XYZ file of C-alpha atoms in Angstrom:
230
model
C 65.185 -138.458 -123.583
C 64.323 -141.479 -125.661
C 66.997 -144.134 -126.054
C 66.988 -146.359 -129.123
C 65.903 -149.908 -128.457
C 64.388 -149.109 -125.060
C 60.737 -149.910 -124.346
C 58.919 -147.828 -121.767
C 55.953 -148.748 -119.607
C 53.982 -145.921 -118.027
C 51.678 -146.093 -115.022
C 50.662 -144.323 -111.886
C 51.894 -145.610 -108.559
C 49.052 -148.158 -108.483
C 50.231 -149.683 -111.727
C 47.308 -148.379 -113.789
C 47.420 -146.337 -116.980
C 43.820 -145.171 -116.507
C 45.063 -141.865 -115.100
C 47.163 -141.245 -118.206
C 45.437 -139.390 -121.012
C 47.604 -140.595 -123.906
C 50.500 -143.027 -123.888
C 53.099 -143.755 -126.541
C 56.313 -145.670 -126.099
C 58.326 -142.719 -124.838
C 55.683 -140.100 -123.986
C 52.745 -139.867 -121.597
C 50.269 -136.974 -121.676
C 48.911 -136.335 -118.231
C 45.714 -134.721 -116.956
C 45.949 -135.201 -113.212
C 43.140 -133.785 -111.082
C 45.168 -133.989 -107.878
C 48.810 -134.264 -106.902
C 50.011 -137.644 -108.214
C 53.164 -139.718 -108.624
C 53.806 -141.365 -111.989
C 56.162 -144.235 -112.810
C 57.984 -145.238 -115.958
C 59.861 -148.501 -116.413
C 62.508 -148.706 -119.141
C 63.377 -152.114 -120.584
C 66.458 -152.505 -122.767
C 67.103 -156.108 -123.729
C 65.839 -157.349 -120.374
C 67.677 -154.742 -118.341
C 65.080 -152.594 -116.573
C 65.166 -149.406 -114.575
C 62.374 -147.388 -112.930
C 61.902 -143.640 -112.481
C 59.229 -141.657 -110.638
C 57.883 -138.148 -111.168
C 55.605 -136.199 -108.832
C 53.108 -133.866 -110.501
C 51.755 -131.251 -108.099
C 48.231 -130.067 -108.868
C 47.237 -126.664 -107.479
C 43.646 -125.845 -106.667
C 41.846 -123.373 -108.938
C 40.894 -120.050 -107.341
C 37.289 -119.758 -106.176
C 36.353 -116.714 -108.249
C 33.174 -114.750 -107.578
C 31.496 -111.713 -109.096
C 29.283 -109.044 -107.555
C 27.188 -106.507 -109.477
C 25.965 -103.148 -108.230
C 22.477 -103.873 -109.636
C 21.026 -106.928 -111.350
C 17.884 -105.164 -112.621
C 18.424 -101.934 -114.552
C 16.863 -99.599 -117.097
C 18.004 -99.617 -120.732
C 21.312 -97.750 -121.051
C 22.065 -97.780 -117.320
C 25.596 -98.339 -116.011
C 26.467 -101.025 -113.473
C 29.721 -101.938 -111.699
C 31.243 -105.434 -111.828
C 33.695 -106.509 -109.128
C 35.623 -109.785 -108.943
C 36.844 -111.690 -105.891
C 39.042 -114.718 -105.172
C 41.906 -113.893 -107.551
C 44.770 -111.460 -107.996
C 43.810 -110.185 -111.468
C 40.542 -110.264 -113.381
C 39.069 -110.205 -116.882
C 35.378 -109.280 -117.083
C 32.832 -110.329 -119.698
C 29.402 -109.060 -120.729
C 27.961 -112.080 -122.459
C 30.968 -113.275 -124.453
C 32.343 -109.768 -125.035
C 35.436 -108.778 -123.015
C 34.713 -105.719 -120.869
C 38.118 -104.881 -119.405
C 40.107 -105.855 -116.355
C 41.146 -104.537 -112.981
C 39.647 -104.661 -109.527
C 36.275 -103.536 -110.969
C 34.794 -102.225 -114.218
C 31.737 -100.212 -115.260
C 29.585 -101.481 -118.135
C 26.520 -100.086 -119.918
C 23.548 -102.451 -120.169
C 21.300 -102.095 -123.224
C 19.524 -105.478 -123.182
C 19.073 -108.549 -120.995
C 22.542 -109.984 -120.661
C 24.882 -112.059 -118.499
C 28.130 -111.044 -116.803
C 31.056 -113.106 -115.523
C 34.700 -112.768 -114.562
C 37.835 -114.866 -114.971
C 40.256 -114.600 -112.063
C 43.932 -115.549 -111.999
C 45.736 -116.294 -108.723
C 49.396 -115.903 -107.752
C 50.208 -119.365 -109.147
C 48.789 -118.484 -112.566
C 45.809 -120.769 -112.059
C 42.557 -119.521 -113.557
C 39.023 -119.796 -112.203
C 35.704 -118.738 -113.720
C 32.941 -117.152 -111.679
C 29.317 -118.159 -111.832
C 27.333 -116.331 -114.523
C 25.097 -113.552 -113.225
C 22.047 -112.519 -115.256
C 21.205 -108.826 -115.660
C 17.543 -108.010 -116.294
C 16.584 -104.867 -118.198
C 13.410 -102.798 -117.954
C 12.408 -100.735 -121.019
C 12.240 -96.950 -120.974
C 8.791 -95.358 -121.302
C 8.158 -93.860 -124.741
C 7.319 -90.186 -124.214
C 5.278 -88.232 -126.750
C 4.559 -84.479 -126.653
C 1.425 -82.927 -128.141
C 0.927 -79.187 -128.664
C -2.092 -77.069 -129.538
C 0.175 -75.497 -132.193
C 3.806 -75.815 -133.232
C 4.068 -72.411 -134.952
C 2.732 -69.295 -133.232
C 2.928 -65.523 -133.470
C 4.778 -63.364 -130.968
C 2.580 -62.936 -127.887
C 0.498 -66.075 -128.478
C 0.580 -69.112 -126.173
C 0.266 -72.903 -126.547
C -0.366 -75.863 -124.264
C 2.115 -78.759 -124.294
C 0.993 -82.180 -123.066
C 3.267 -85.156 -122.407
C 2.040 -88.761 -122.535
C 3.474 -92.276 -122.086
C 4.549 -92.276 -118.413
C 3.217 -91.950 -114.883
C 4.993 -88.791 -113.757
C 6.567 -85.992 -115.768
C 9.150 -83.234 -115.430
C 9.445 -80.374 -117.906
C 12.294 -77.980 -118.646
C 12.636 -75.774 -115.591
C 11.534 -78.490 -113.141
C 7.746 -78.268 -113.647
C 6.217 -81.570 -112.469
C 2.992 -81.992 -114.444
C 1.994 -83.572 -117.722
C 0.680 -80.287 -119.270
C 2.207 -76.820 -119.317
C 1.152 -73.517 -120.878
C 3.948 -71.529 -122.537
C 4.209 -68.258 -124.471
C 7.735 -68.037 -125.888
C 8.933 -64.821 -127.530
C 11.463 -66.682 -129.692
C 11.558 -70.186 -131.137
C 12.154 -72.541 -128.201
C 12.683 -76.290 -127.713
C 10.913 -77.822 -124.704
C 11.988 -81.096 -123.069
C 9.842 -83.504 -121.062
C 11.035 -86.557 -119.112
C 8.674 -89.212 -117.825
C 9.030 -91.994 -115.260
C 7.211 -95.318 -115.721
C 6.171 -98.124 -113.388
C 9.769 -99.431 -113.147
C 11.140 -95.957 -112.330
C 12.837 -95.922 -115.735
C 12.912 -92.502 -117.396
C 12.249 -91.656 -121.038
C 12.682 -88.254 -122.696
C 11.451 -86.309 -125.692
C 11.597 -82.755 -127.038
C 9.384 -80.472 -129.139
C 10.266 -77.150 -130.774
C 7.755 -74.280 -130.841
C 8.497 -71.897 -133.702
C 7.708 -68.226 -133.063
C 7.028 -65.864 -135.983
C 6.538 -62.073 -135.990
C 3.403 -62.633 -138.124
C 3.477 -59.040 -139.620
C 3.039 -60.196 -143.212
C 5.387 -57.295 -144.077
C 8.873 -57.906 -145.315
C 11.599 -56.003 -143.505
C 13.012 -53.058 -145.462
C 16.573 -53.898 -146.337
C 17.701 -50.259 -146.723
C 16.486 -46.833 -145.665
C 15.703 -43.999 -148.082
C 15.856 -40.324 -147.111
C 13.078 -38.038 -148.405
C 13.601 -34.325 -148.615
C 10.637 -31.935 -148.995
C 10.881 -28.501 -150.640
C 10.046 -25.841 -149.724
C 10.674 -26.386 -146.073
C 8.650 -25.371 -144.172
C 5.587 -25.861 -146.333
C 1.822 -25.985 -145.977
C 1.338 -29.665 -146.140
């Protein structure tokens, strides 16, 4: 507490004010980097007194982060796990991504991940920043010999844009022959050089192709006389 007419002199135990961030007559702002003892001398009309204060500096936690994978495909999920603290806050780039012992995040582009850890003393440490690299998905296209067919006709579907392909039903080839009896959507997935998988679909429309409109109602015809000669 400041006393009127008293002048204060601040210093560390070596007599220097270099370790003090800001000094006014009655206040010193400290930024110690290690446990230190500070001294203040009060002078009131030539009567002086000295006081000491020890400031204990706790070490910051050594926080680390591990990732389940550092190279992924677009849209793939990875797990982040912190170490060195008691509680954690995770970040994808600068965006908070939750807390806890670990979190799962979806990666859609090249990004960085990090974690802030807090220890039992409330001291906070920041992990190193880990870069996540992202491989693009192959762009799959599907070509068909026809997209509208009549009942009983068949078409050939061909997938392009990848190295290996899998069709609906588990057929592993880039081309399949189909003859659907009703309109059907076919799906093809393809794996590229980075083992990333892209997908696409194509609908084949099936028509009865009779060129005759369905009769909406039935009409009964009676013939007289019955029996007759034709």
